[in-house]
Amino acid sequence: MTHPIQPAISDVPALFSIRNLHLSFPDRAHKPLLGPAPRIEVLKGISLDIPKGQITGIVGESGSGKSTFGRILVRLLDPDSGQVLFDGQDIGSLNETELRPLRRDLQMIFQDPMSSLNPRHKVSRIITQPMKRYGRGGTRADAIAALGKVGLPPEFAERYPHELSGGQRQRVGIARAIALEPRFILADEIVSGLDVSSQAQVLTLLGDLARDMGLTIAFISHDLSVIQYLCDNVVVLHHGVIVDQGPVQTVFDAPQSNITKSLLAAIPTPEIDEDWWAETESF
Amino acid sequence: MTSTHPTAQTLDIIKLNVRLANGRRLLRDVSLTLKPGEVRALVGESGAGKSMIGKAVLGILPNNLDISEGEIILEGAHLNAMTPSTRRKTVAKMSSLIPQDPLTALNPVRKIGPQITDPLIRIHGWSADRAMKRARDLLDRVHIRAPERVMASYPHELSGGMRQRILIAAAFAPSPRLIVADEPTTALDVTVQKQILKLIRELQRETGTAVLFVTHDMGVVAKISQQVTVLFAGRVMEDAPTQQVFEAPSHPYTQALIKATPTLNAVTKSFSPVPAELIAELHSDIAKIDAAYDAGDRA
Amino acid sequence: MADVLTKPFRRRATPMNLRLWLPLVWIAVVAAAALFAPFIAPHDPLAQDLMLERLPPAFMDGSEPGHWLGTDSLGRDVLSRMIYGARIALFVSLIAATATCIFGSTLGLIAGFYGGWPDRIISRLVDIWMAFPPVLFAVLLVAVMGTGLGSVIAAIALIDWTRFARVIRAETMVQARMDYVDSARIGGARRAATLVSEILPNVLPSIIALLMLEMGIAVIVEAILSFVNLSISSDDPTWGSMIAEGRGSIHFAWWVLLFPLITLFLTVLSFSTLGEGLKQHFDPVHK
């Protein structure tokens, strides 16, 4: 298998170097009566560098493999083949025990803040439990400090997730991730469940934290307008293949792929514009 | 229909209040009109009551809600003055719903065909042949290849975008006077969303059906509607032609909503949250209004 | 939106939470009777007096002072026997239900969380186990192990653990798919720790509800085994044996049957209602 031309997404050194990544799932719907189920290829040889200290947007439609790709970066999923070099170390082939010390550096913020915060635990416990595990504090004061960083008052430490609004829950999710001072954060569709008013807040917050803490973030979204606002670079996935990548402004100004073009053309921008309808893909 | 009188509006909602059993109001004196062939967007954030208005018109609100206060006039018929069964028949004859979630809106154990034709035969009294032909035509119209085969399939055999197109075909099939579209594209990818929006727009223009389009997305509002009702906490903040709302929004909340919607314009890349002070101010206004309303209620 | 519609209602739907308090009061009464039986029972439950056989309850003609609920065919005081019967009923239900709960829930948690071969083994075992008719199985077990309270308790645990295993497995599988489980993994938690500190608290309300239900069932199973004379010696006062005995004289001394039957009914009903009530009470979202 020949490698595609190597990605030069940016001049900055890479934190992640992914080479020829493949992943497939068994397709249980089409499993024959006897024998193994056929496999659906979700990622078909992805090679990508994720630059250190920058926010890289990963965009695509449902079924593009973007979330699956993200979950391999934080090793919630195991790749079938290919390399996942994190700071030079191939984490794609490590087992859970070998991964555990590395996990502090690979944090994640989830799409659904209700399901990702344990409903039985108070906010303080949600934030401090991982800190204790890695011997990085975990006192009440640490919880309050982390809440402060995401703009939530100290009394939130004693609340349960269901007592918070969607935007507040997502801030708690961010607080939990940054409290470990990780080197990488995966943000998986973190604003798609939020109201517009809190969307902008959460994005601004994440952008500010990334800058202050020098974080490397992979920001998964189906919404290019959000990516443009937050990210330095963007990668466009389609059916498990990278179809476009580069600095955000370059990709937005001169998209290389028709997929990117149609994604851009489909964003309903808040302005009256009859021309918007002109370019609509047919079914 | 005894309470019918001629009117120019397809839908006329006058001072509609929806209340919980404990008296708390979820909709506060909502009034709006919908002319034939017009698309009116109902926009707001979660909890604004936008879906509730559509459901109140269709009569599908949960039973524990009281909607006795205010008028809903559909094609001249005063819905709130009707008996439940007359109301149900009237509404079924004149309106349809395009639901939010195409994955759960179709019955998984029935084939697509009958799910489209059943209401045509049962409610509109069409012959089976006529209903079949209409279903085929409309599936064709929403760009479904091989309508025959699709009508003979079960929902799980089709993709989400395809199911949403089927639901649109089903909604337009009886040529209703009114369609309530309840966030019909929220669950879809942007490119599919655009296709679906275009379809609704075309069909709506062809048939002259009025559409009440519920959405949280100011971008979608700008593209699809001619009139906008902006809601906050069950209250109308602004009611104006779409053009005017985007060129010169009069209410600060509308302005904030537009600013909170990301654009692609690199120059005006600013995209800012709705200010917390504004939200607090609106809530305190509403508390005052409620207090006055409750006092009047008791008097 | 769903929040707006349901939240304020739940709080008001059960005024004073009667579903919780009524069964609690009844169980407290039965528990007090069991604990203090020697002090509150008006008579020795085993004392026979053939001169006073089948006396009606105090509110009927021909009753004898001191025998509030009448006497049975051997002249034993019905109320006293019921009070002592509560001892056996509660003792059996507490021990048997707890043992059943711990055994069944542990297997259910393991099967639901780890999946794979642990799940396959446990699930097959449950299927096979459930193919036996439970009461026959119990009778058979006691017949083999010999009568006595220990056998009764063992029989209940051996039969009913499948209920816990099945329900808790399903519930655990739902919880295991939640993002907070992935999130614990991201936070460096070991698998076993995730099961205990993340999933268990979310499954606990169901375990408690099932435990309460099981206590009621244990009371019934004990009564059934006493009824067919397979529990403890027939002289000892148990609700089941009282019902069995009262059955013969229902036409002329209905109280011997009716009072223990009502007590049994109320106790079982209380346990299951309390279980549901507690489940709702512990639910942080719908509290």
PDB file of C-alpha atoms in Angstrom, chain C residues 9-269:
ATOM      1  CA  PHE C   9     -45.145  18.123  38.204  1.00  0.00           C
ATOM      2  CA  ARG C  10     -43.220  15.236  39.659  1.00  0.00           C
ATOM      3  CA  ARG C  11     -42.674  17.071  42.874  1.00  0.00           C
ATOM      4  CA  ARG C  12     -46.361  17.618  43.408  1.00  0.00           C
ATOM      5  CA  ALA C  13     -47.681  14.362  42.033  1.00  0.00           C
ATOM      6  CA  THR C  14     -47.216  12.429  45.298  1.00  0.00           C
ATOM      7  CA  PRO C  15     -48.278  14.645  48.163  1.00  0.00           C
ATOM      8  CA  MET C  16     -46.249  13.841  51.310  1.00  0.00           C
ATOM      9  CA  ASN C  17     -44.944  10.856  49.435  1.00  0.00           C
ATOM     10  CA  LEU C  18     -47.556   8.457  50.764  1.00  0.00           C
ATOM     11  CA  ARG C  19     -46.159   5.683  48.625  1.00  0.00           C
ATOM     12  CA  LEU C  20     -43.083   5.805  50.762  1.00  0.00           C
ATOM     13  CA  TRP C  21     -44.571   6.431  54.184  1.00  0.00           C
ATOM     14  CA  LEU C  22     -47.595   4.116  54.327  1.00  0.00           C
ATOM     15  CA  PRO C  23     -45.595   0.950  53.602  1.00  0.00           C
ATOM     16  CA  LEU C  24     -42.809   2.120  55.898  1.00  0.00           C
ATOM     17  CA  VAL C  25     -45.260   2.539  58.773  1.00  0.00           C
ATOM     18  CA  TRP C  26     -46.734  -0.920  58.237  1.00  0.00           C
ATOM     19  CA  ILE C  27     -43.327  -2.576  57.999  1.00  0.00           C
ATOM     20  CA  ALA C  28     -42.231  -0.731  61.130  1.00  0.00           C
ATOM     21  CA  VAL C  29     -45.301  -2.093  62.954  1.00  0.00           C
ATOM     22  CA  VAL C  30     -44.534  -5.647  61.815  1.00  0.00           C
ATOM     23  CA  ALA C  31     -40.854  -5.228  62.678  1.00  0.00           C
ATOM     24  CA  ALA C  32     -41.706  -3.903  66.139  1.00  0.00           C
ATOM     25  CA  ALA C  33     -44.058  -6.844  66.685  1.00  0.00           C
ATOM     26  CA  ALA C  34     -41.272  -9.208  65.656  1.00  0.00           C
ATOM     27  CA  LEU C  35     -38.623  -7.583  67.864  1.00  0.00           C
ATOM     28  CA  PHE C  36     -40.724  -7.220  70.986  1.00  0.00           C
ATOM     29  CA  ALA C  37     -42.934 -10.281  70.556  1.00  0.00           C
ATOM     30  CA  PRO C  38     -42.392 -11.630  74.118  1.00  0.00           C
ATOM     31  CA  PHE C  39     -43.401  -8.298  75.606  1.00  0.00           C
ATOM     32  CA  ILE C  40     -46.450  -7.470  73.533  1.00  0.00           C
ATOM     33  CA  ALA C  41     -47.982 -10.861  72.780  1.00  0.00           C
ATOM     34  CA  PRO C  42     -50.863 -11.261  75.224  1.00  0.00           C
ATOM     35  CA  HIS C  43     -50.430 -15.045  75.393  1.00  0.00           C
ATOM     36  CA  ASP C  44     -47.893 -17.781  74.869  1.00  0.00           C
ATOM     37  CA  PRO C  45     -48.257 -18.589  71.157  1.00  0.00           C
ATOM     38  CA  LEU C  46     -47.847 -22.291  71.848  1.00  0.00           C
ATOM     39  CA  ALA C  47     -50.140 -22.532  74.875  1.00  0.00           C
ATOM     40  CA  GLN C  48     -53.118 -24.758  74.040  1.00  0.00           C
ATOM     41  CA  ASP C  49     -56.378 -24.621  75.904  1.00  0.00           C
ATOM     42  CA  LEU C  50     -58.961 -26.935  74.477  1.00  0.00           C
ATOM     43  CA  MET C  51     -61.614 -25.286  76.647  1.00  0.00           C
ATOM     44  CA  LEU C  52     -61.144 -22.084  74.679  1.00  0.00           C
ATOM     45  CA  GLU C  53     -60.976 -23.452  71.141  1.00  0.00           C
ATOM     46  CA  ARG C  54     -62.214 -21.403  68.189  1.00  0.00           C
ATOM     47  CA  LEU C  55     -63.180 -18.352  70.180  1.00  0.00           C
ATOM     48  CA  PRO C  56     -64.308 -15.494  67.941  1.00  0.00           C
ATOM     49  CA  PRO C  57     -62.514 -12.096  67.903  1.00  0.00           C
ATOM     50  CA  ALA C  58     -63.261  -9.542  70.578  1.00  0.00           C
ATOM     51  CA  PHE C  59     -65.851  -7.615  68.583  1.00  0.00           C
ATOM     52  CA  MET C  60     -68.141 -10.656  68.193  1.00  0.00           C
ATOM     53  CA  ASP C  61     -70.531 -12.423  70.535  1.00  0.00           C
ATOM     54  CA  GLY C  62     -69.092 -15.246  72.585  1.00  0.00           C
ATOM     55  CA  SER C  63     -65.588 -13.837  72.738  1.00  0.00           C
ATOM     56  CA  GLU C  64     -63.343 -14.162  75.746  1.00  0.00           C
ATOM     57  CA  PRO C  65     -61.527 -11.107  77.157  1.00  0.00           C
ATOM     58  CA  GLY C  66     -57.840 -11.107  76.310  1.00  0.00           C
ATOM     59  CA  HIS C  67     -58.192 -12.998  73.022  1.00  0.00           C
ATOM     60  CA  TRP C  68     -58.512  -9.972  70.732  1.00  0.00           C
ATOM     61  CA  LEU C  69     -58.481 -11.883  67.466  1.00  0.00           C
ATOM     62  CA  GLY C  70     -59.930 -15.125  68.804  1.00  0.00           C
ATOM     63  CA  THR C  71     -58.320 -18.544  69.117  1.00  0.00           C
ATOM     64  CA  ASP C  72     -57.698 -21.457  66.783  1.00  0.00           C
ATOM     65  CA  SER C  73     -58.836 -25.068  66.908  1.00  0.00           C
ATOM     66  CA  LEU C  74     -56.369 -25.857  69.697  1.00  0.00           C
ATOM     67  CA  GLY C  75     -57.329 -22.823  71.709  1.00  0.00           C
ATOM     68  CA  ARG C  76     -54.127 -20.904  70.864  1.00  0.00           C
ATOM     69  CA  ASP C  77     -54.343 -17.115  70.733  1.00  0.00           C
ATOM     70  CA  VAL C  78     -54.418 -15.938  67.072  1.00  0.00           C
ATOM     71  CA  LEU C  79     -52.964 -12.491  67.765  1.00  0.00           C
ATOM     72  CA  SER C  80     -50.051 -13.890  69.742  1.00  0.00           C
ATOM     73  CA  ARG C  81     -49.288 -16.444  67.062  1.00  0.00           C
ATOM     74  CA  MET C  82     -49.373 -13.742  64.408  1.00  0.00           C
ATOM     75  CA  ILE C  83     -46.975 -11.581  66.419  1.00  0.00           C
ATOM     76  CA  TYR C  84     -44.558 -14.455  66.826  1.00  0.00           C
ATOM     77  CA  GLY C  85     -45.127 -15.366  63.177  1.00  0.00           C
ATOM     78  CA  ALA C  86     -43.802 -11.929  62.223  1.00  0.00           C
ATOM     79  CA  ARG C  87     -40.461 -12.927  63.768  1.00  0.00           C
ATOM     80  CA  ILE C  88     -40.020 -15.851  61.453  1.00  0.00           C
ATOM     81  CA  ALA C  89     -41.408 -14.025  58.434  1.00  0.00           C
ATOM     82  CA  LEU C  90     -39.092 -11.027  58.806  1.00  0.00           C
ATOM     83  CA  PHE C  91     -36.054 -13.075  59.783  1.00  0.00           C
ATOM     84  CA  VAL C  92     -36.414 -15.268  56.716  1.00  0.00           C
ATOM     85  CA  SER C  93     -37.158 -12.384  54.390  1.00  0.00           C
ATOM     86  CA  LEU C  94     -34.259 -10.271  55.608  1.00  0.00           C
ATOM     87  CA  ILE C  95     -31.607 -12.973  55.408  1.00  0.00           C
ATOM     88  CA  ALA C  96     -32.907 -14.677  52.289  1.00  0.00           C
ATOM     89  CA  ALA C  97     -33.520 -11.489  50.329  1.00  0.00           C
ATOM     90  CA  THR C  98     -30.132 -10.022  51.222  1.00  0.00           C
ATOM     91  CA  ALA C  99     -28.309 -13.184  50.244  1.00  0.00           C
ATOM     92  CA  THR C 100     -30.272 -13.418  47.001  1.00  0.00           C
ATOM     93  CA  CYS C 101     -29.633  -9.763  46.247  1.00  0.00           C
ATOM     94  CA  ILE C 102     -25.886  -9.865  46.812  1.00  0.00           C
ATOM     95  CA  PHE C 103     -25.405 -13.037  44.804  1.00  0.00           C
ATOM     96  CA  GLY C 104     -27.707 -12.143  41.908  1.00  0.00           C
ATOM     97  CA  SER C 105     -26.720  -8.476  41.599  1.00  0.00           C
ATOM     98  CA  THR C 106     -23.008  -9.261  41.581  1.00  0.00           C
ATOM     99  CA  LEU C 107     -23.471 -11.690  38.724  1.00  0.00           C
ATOM    100  CA  GLY C 108     -25.727  -9.217  36.917  1.00  0.00           C
ATOM    101  CA  LEU C 109     -23.218  -6.391  37.248  1.00  0.00           C
ATOM    102  CA  ILE C 110     -20.371  -8.560  35.992  1.00  0.00           C
ATOM    103  CA  ALA C 111     -22.351  -9.933  33.051  1.00  0.00           C
ATOM    104  CA  GLY C 112     -23.687  -6.520  32.033  1.00  0.00           C
ATOM    105  CA  PHE C 113     -20.415  -4.626  32.341  1.00  0.00           C
ATOM    106  CA  TYR C 114     -17.803  -7.052  31.055  1.00  0.00           C
ATOM    107  CA  GLY C 115     -19.898  -8.726  28.353  1.00  0.00           C
ATOM    108  CA  GLY C 116     -18.063 -11.396  26.375  1.00  0.00           C
ATOM    109  CA  TRP C 117     -17.640 -14.822  27.900  1.00  0.00           C
ATOM    110  CA  PRO C 118     -18.534 -13.865  31.516  1.00  0.00           C
ATOM    111  CA  ASP C 119     -21.837 -12.625  30.172  1.00  0.00           C
ATOM    112  CA  ARG C 120     -22.387 -15.716  28.061  1.00  0.00           C
ATOM    113  CA  ILE C 121     -21.780 -18.075  30.977  1.00  0.00           C
ATOM    114  CA  ILE C 122     -23.958 -16.147  33.433  1.00  0.00           C
ATOM    115  CA  SER C 123     -26.768 -15.598  30.948  1.00  0.00           C
ATOM    116  CA  ARG C 124     -26.890 -19.274  29.970  1.00  0.00           C
ATOM    117  CA  LEU C 125     -26.938 -20.241  33.640  1.00  0.00           C
ATOM    118  CA  VAL C 126     -29.849 -17.879  34.237  1.00  0.00           C
ATOM    119  CA  ASP C 127     -31.739 -19.349  31.259  1.00  0.00           C
ATOM    120  CA  ILE C 128     -31.251 -22.888  32.485  1.00  0.00           C
ATOM    121  CA  TRP C 129     -32.176 -21.954  36.037  1.00  0.00           C
ATOM    122  CA  MET C 130     -35.354 -20.229  34.972  1.00  0.00           C
ATOM    123  CA  ALA C 131     -36.545 -23.324  33.150  1.00  0.00           C
ATOM    124  CA  PHE C 132     -37.373 -24.926  36.536  1.00  0.00           C
ATOM    125  CA  PRO C 133     -40.816 -24.142  37.986  1.00  0.00           C
ATOM    126  CA  PRO C 134     -39.849 -22.104  41.076  1.00  0.00           C
ATOM    127  CA  VAL C 135     -42.244 -23.438  43.713  1.00  0.00           C
ATOM    128  CA  LEU C 136     -41.667 -27.061  42.738  1.00  0.00           C
ATOM    129  CA  PHE C 137     -37.968 -26.349  42.781  1.00  0.00           C
ATOM    130  CA  ALA C 138     -38.236 -24.923  46.290  1.00  0.00           C
ATOM    131  CA  VAL C 139     -40.250 -27.849  47.560  1.00  0.00           C
ATOM    132  CA  LEU C 140     -37.755 -30.227  46.026  1.00  0.00           C
ATOM    133  CA  LEU C 141     -34.778 -28.385  47.530  1.00  0.00           C
ATOM    134  CA  VAL C 142     -36.274 -28.350  51.007  1.00  0.00           C
ATOM    135  CA  ALA C 143     -37.254 -31.986  50.695  1.00  0.00           C
ATOM    136  CA  VAL C 144     -33.651 -32.836  49.834  1.00  0.00           C
ATOM    137  CA  MET C 145     -31.984 -30.538  52.378  1.00  0.00           C
ATOM    138  CA  GLY C 146     -34.469 -31.276  55.134  1.00  0.00           C
ATOM    139  CA  THR C 147     -36.936 -28.875  56.718  1.00  0.00           C
ATOM    140  CA  GLY C 148     -35.878 -25.940  58.832  1.00  0.00           C
ATOM    141  CA  LEU C 149     -35.299 -22.217  58.457  1.00  0.00           C
ATOM    142  CA  GLY C 150     -31.838 -22.666  56.973  1.00  0.00           C
ATOM    143  CA  SER C 151     -33.236 -24.769  54.157  1.00  0.00           C
ATOM    144  CA  VAL C 152     -36.018 -22.272  53.512  1.00  0.00           C
ATOM    145  CA  ILE C 153     -33.513 -19.432  53.228  1.00  0.00           C
ATOM    146  CA  ALA C 154     -31.221 -21.438  50.989  1.00  0.00           C
ATOM    147  CA  ALA C 155     -34.133 -22.423  48.780  1.00  0.00           C
ATOM    148  CA  ILE C 156     -35.223 -18.808  48.301  1.00  0.00           C
ATOM    149  CA  ALA C 157     -31.700 -17.637  47.453  1.00  0.00           C
ATOM    150  CA  LEU C 158     -31.097 -20.516  45.082  1.00  0.00           C
ATOM    151  CA  ILE C 159     -34.290 -19.888  43.196  1.00  0.00           C
ATOM    152  CA  ASP C 160     -34.581 -16.144  43.012  1.00  0.00           C
ATOM    153  CA  TRP C 161     -31.054 -14.938  42.283  1.00  0.00           C
ATOM    154  CA  THR C 162     -31.934 -15.057  38.590  1.00  0.00           C
ATOM    155  CA  ARG C 163     -34.372 -12.189  39.022  1.00  0.00           C
ATOM    156  CA  PHE C 164     -31.566  -9.933  40.232  1.00  0.00           C
ATOM    157  CA  ALA C 165     -29.067 -11.216  37.710  1.00  0.00           C
ATOM    158  CA  ARG C 166     -31.421 -10.586  34.793  1.00  0.00           C
ATOM    159  CA  VAL C 167     -32.681  -7.139  35.734  1.00  0.00           C
ATOM    160  CA  ILE C 168     -29.353  -5.802  36.963  1.00  0.00           C
ATOM    161  CA  ARG C 169     -27.547  -7.137  33.894  1.00  0.00           C
ATOM    162  CA  ALA C 170     -29.919  -5.268  31.575  1.00  0.00           C
ATOM    163  CA  GLU C 171     -29.677  -2.102  33.610  1.00  0.00           C
ATOM    164  CA  THR C 172     -25.879  -2.328  33.782  1.00  0.00           C
ATOM    165  CA  MET C 173     -25.668  -2.732  30.009  1.00  0.00           C
ATOM    166  CA  VAL C 174     -27.622   0.500  29.549  1.00  0.00           C
ATOM    167  CA  GLN C 175     -25.360   2.341  31.973  1.00  0.00           C
ATOM    168  CA  ALA C 176     -22.189   0.853  30.470  1.00  0.00           C
ATOM    169  CA  ARG C 177     -23.000   2.565  27.173  1.00  0.00           C
ATOM    170  CA  MET C 178     -23.219   5.996  28.765  1.00  0.00           C
ATOM    171  CA  ASP C 179     -20.465   8.497  28.028  1.00  0.00           C
ATOM    172  CA  TYR C 180     -19.558   8.800  31.695  1.00  0.00           C
ATOM    173  CA  VAL C 181     -18.092   5.301  31.517  1.00  0.00           C
ATOM    174  CA  ASP C 182     -15.823   6.323  28.625  1.00  0.00           C
ATOM    175  CA  SER C 183     -15.127   9.463  30.517  1.00  0.00           C
ATOM    176  CA  ALA C 184     -13.918   7.483  33.548  1.00  0.00           C
ATOM    177  CA  ARG C 185     -11.657   5.524  31.233  1.00  0.00           C
ATOM    178  CA  ILE C 186     -10.263   8.789  29.841  1.00  0.00           C
ATOM    179  CA  GLY C 187      -9.718   9.834  33.459  1.00  0.00           C
ATOM    180  CA  GLY C 188      -7.551   6.775  34.036  1.00  0.00           C
ATOM    181  CA  ALA C 189      -9.999   4.603  36.002  1.00  0.00           C
ATOM    182  CA  ARG C 190      -9.532   0.830  36.037  1.00  0.00           C
ATOM    183  CA  ARG C 191     -12.392  -1.308  34.757  1.00  0.00           C
ATOM    184  CA  ALA C 192     -13.321  -2.702  38.158  1.00  0.00           C
ATOM    185  CA  ALA C 193     -13.186   0.754  39.738  1.00  0.00           C
ATOM    186  CA  THR C 194     -15.472   2.085  37.014  1.00  0.00           C
ATOM    187  CA  LEU C 195     -17.980  -0.652  37.758  1.00  0.00           C
ATOM    188  CA  VAL C 196     -17.994   0.019  41.485  1.00  0.00           C
ATOM    189  CA  SER C 197     -17.742   3.803  41.660  1.00  0.00           C
ATOM    190  CA  GLU C 198     -19.458   4.891  38.438  1.00  0.00           C
ATOM    191  CA  ILE C 199     -22.007   2.272  37.446  1.00  0.00           C
ATOM    192  CA  LEU C 200     -23.048   0.778  40.781  1.00  0.00           C
ATOM    193  CA  PRO C 201     -24.443   4.067  42.175  1.00  0.00           C
ATOM    194  CA  ASN C 202     -26.627   4.356  39.082  1.00  0.00           C
ATOM    195  CA  VAL C 203     -27.929   0.802  39.350  1.00  0.00           C
ATOM    196  CA  LEU C 204     -28.387   0.915  43.115  1.00  0.00           C
ATOM    197  CA  PRO C 205     -31.963   2.251  43.097  1.00  0.00           C
ATOM    198  CA  SER C 206     -33.030  -0.735  41.012  1.00  0.00           C
ATOM    199  CA  ILE C 207     -31.162  -3.093  43.323  1.00  0.00           C
ATOM    200  CA  ILE C 208     -32.932  -1.612  46.331  1.00  0.00           C
ATOM    201  CA  ALA C 209     -36.322  -1.814  44.651  1.00  0.00           C
ATOM    202  CA  LEU C 210     -35.676  -5.459  43.770  1.00  0.00           C
ATOM    203  CA  LEU C 211     -34.423  -6.162  47.288  1.00  0.00           C
ATOM    204  CA  MET C 212     -37.667  -4.876  48.746  1.00  0.00           C
ATOM    205  CA  LEU C 213     -39.693  -6.872  46.260  1.00  0.00           C
ATOM    206  CA  GLU C 214     -37.619  -9.922  47.117  1.00  0.00           C
ATOM    207  CA  MET C 215     -38.344  -9.471  50.823  1.00  0.00           C
ATOM    208  CA  GLY C 216     -42.037  -9.619  50.015  1.00  0.00           C
ATOM    209  CA  ILE C 217     -41.502 -12.677  47.858  1.00  0.00           C
ATOM    210  CA  ALA C 218     -39.464 -14.331  50.607  1.00  0.00           C
ATOM    211  CA  VAL C 219     -42.360 -13.808  53.006  1.00  0.00           C
ATOM    212  CA  ILE C 220     -44.661 -15.509  50.522  1.00  0.00           C
ATOM    213  CA  VAL C 221     -42.307 -18.392  49.792  1.00  0.00           C
ATOM    214  CA  GLU C 222     -41.841 -18.988  53.507  1.00  0.00           C
ATOM    215  CA  ALA C 223     -45.617 -18.974  53.899  1.00  0.00           C
ATOM    216  CA  ILE C 224     -46.013 -21.410  51.016  1.00  0.00           C
ATOM    217  CA  LEU C 225     -43.438 -23.773  52.468  1.00  0.00           C
ATOM    218  CA  SER C 226     -45.097 -23.567  55.901  1.00  0.00           C
ATOM    219  CA  PHE C 227     -48.423 -24.123  54.219  1.00  0.00           C
ATOM    220  CA  VAL C 228     -47.219 -27.418  52.795  1.00  0.00           C
ATOM    221  CA  ASN C 229     -45.511 -28.127  56.084  1.00  0.00           C
ATOM    222  CA  LEU C 230     -41.975 -27.918  54.736  1.00  0.00           C
ATOM    223  CA  SER C 231     -40.749 -24.956  56.740  1.00  0.00           C
ATOM    224  CA  ILE C 232     -40.218 -25.435  60.457  1.00  0.00           C
ATOM    225  CA  SER C 233     -42.150 -27.674  62.827  1.00  0.00           C
ATOM    226  CA  SER C 234     -45.860 -27.151  62.491  1.00  0.00           C
ATOM    227  CA  ASP C 235     -46.230 -26.101  66.115  1.00  0.00           C
ATOM    228  CA  ASP C 236     -44.094 -23.026  65.607  1.00  0.00           C
ATOM    229  CA  PRO C 237     -46.244 -20.037  64.752  1.00  0.00           C
ATOM    230  CA  THR C 238     -45.777 -18.972  61.138  1.00  0.00           C
ATOM    231  CA  TRP C 239     -48.268 -17.103  58.997  1.00  0.00           C
ATOM    232  CA  GLY C 240     -48.220 -19.861  56.421  1.00  0.00           C
ATOM    233  CA  SER C 241     -49.009 -22.621  58.852  1.00  0.00           C
ATOM    234  CA  MET C 242     -51.773 -20.510  60.417  1.00  0.00           C
ATOM    235  CA  ILE C 243     -53.319 -20.067  56.987  1.00  0.00           C
ATOM    236  CA  ALA C 244     -53.001 -23.778  56.310  1.00  0.00           C
ATOM    237  CA  GLU C 245     -54.686 -24.557  59.584  1.00  0.00           C
ATOM    238  CA  GLY C 246     -57.400 -21.941  59.189  1.00  0.00           C
ATOM    239  CA  ARG C 247     -58.279 -23.316  55.790  1.00  0.00           C
ATOM    240  CA  GLY C 248     -59.957 -26.341  57.405  1.00  0.00           C
ATOM    241  CA  SER C 249     -62.239 -24.266  59.579  1.00  0.00           C
ATOM    242  CA  ILE C 250     -63.029 -21.398  57.254  1.00  0.00           C
ATOM    243  CA  HIS C 251     -66.790 -21.957  57.461  1.00  0.00           C
ATOM    244  CA  PHE C 252     -67.097 -21.691  61.207  1.00  0.00           C
ATOM    245  CA  ALA C 253     -63.915 -19.937  62.365  1.00  0.00           C
ATOM    246  CA  TRP C 254     -62.903 -17.641  59.494  1.00  0.00           C
ATOM    247  CA  TRP C 255     -60.698 -15.468  61.709  1.00  0.00           C
ATOM    248  CA  VAL C 256     -58.060 -18.149  62.025  1.00  0.00           C
ATOM    249  CA  LEU C 257     -57.480 -17.856  58.271  1.00  0.00           C
ATOM    250  CA  LEU C 258     -58.356 -14.246  57.577  1.00  0.00           C
ATOM    251  CA  PHE C 259     -56.156 -12.303  60.005  1.00  0.00           C
ATOM    252  CA  PRO C 260     -52.847 -13.930  59.052  1.00  0.00           C
ATOM    253  CA  LEU C 261     -53.860 -13.716  55.396  1.00  0.00           C
ATOM    254  CA  ILE C 262     -54.471  -9.971  55.616  1.00  0.00           C
ATOM    255  CA  THR C 263     -51.207  -9.478  57.470  1.00  0.00           C
ATOM    256  CA  LEU C 264     -49.329 -11.452  54.852  1.00  0.00           C
ATOM    257  CA  PHE C 265     -51.000  -9.511  52.052  1.00  0.00           C
ATOM    258  CA  LEU C 266     -50.287  -6.106  53.579  1.00  0.00           C
ATOM    259  CA  THR C 267     -46.686  -6.997  54.337  1.00  0.00           C
ATOM    260  CA  VAL C 268     -45.932  -8.197  50.821  1.00  0.00           C
ATOM    261  CA  LEU C 269     -47.728  -5.211  49.289  1.00  0.00           C
TER     262      LEU C 269
END
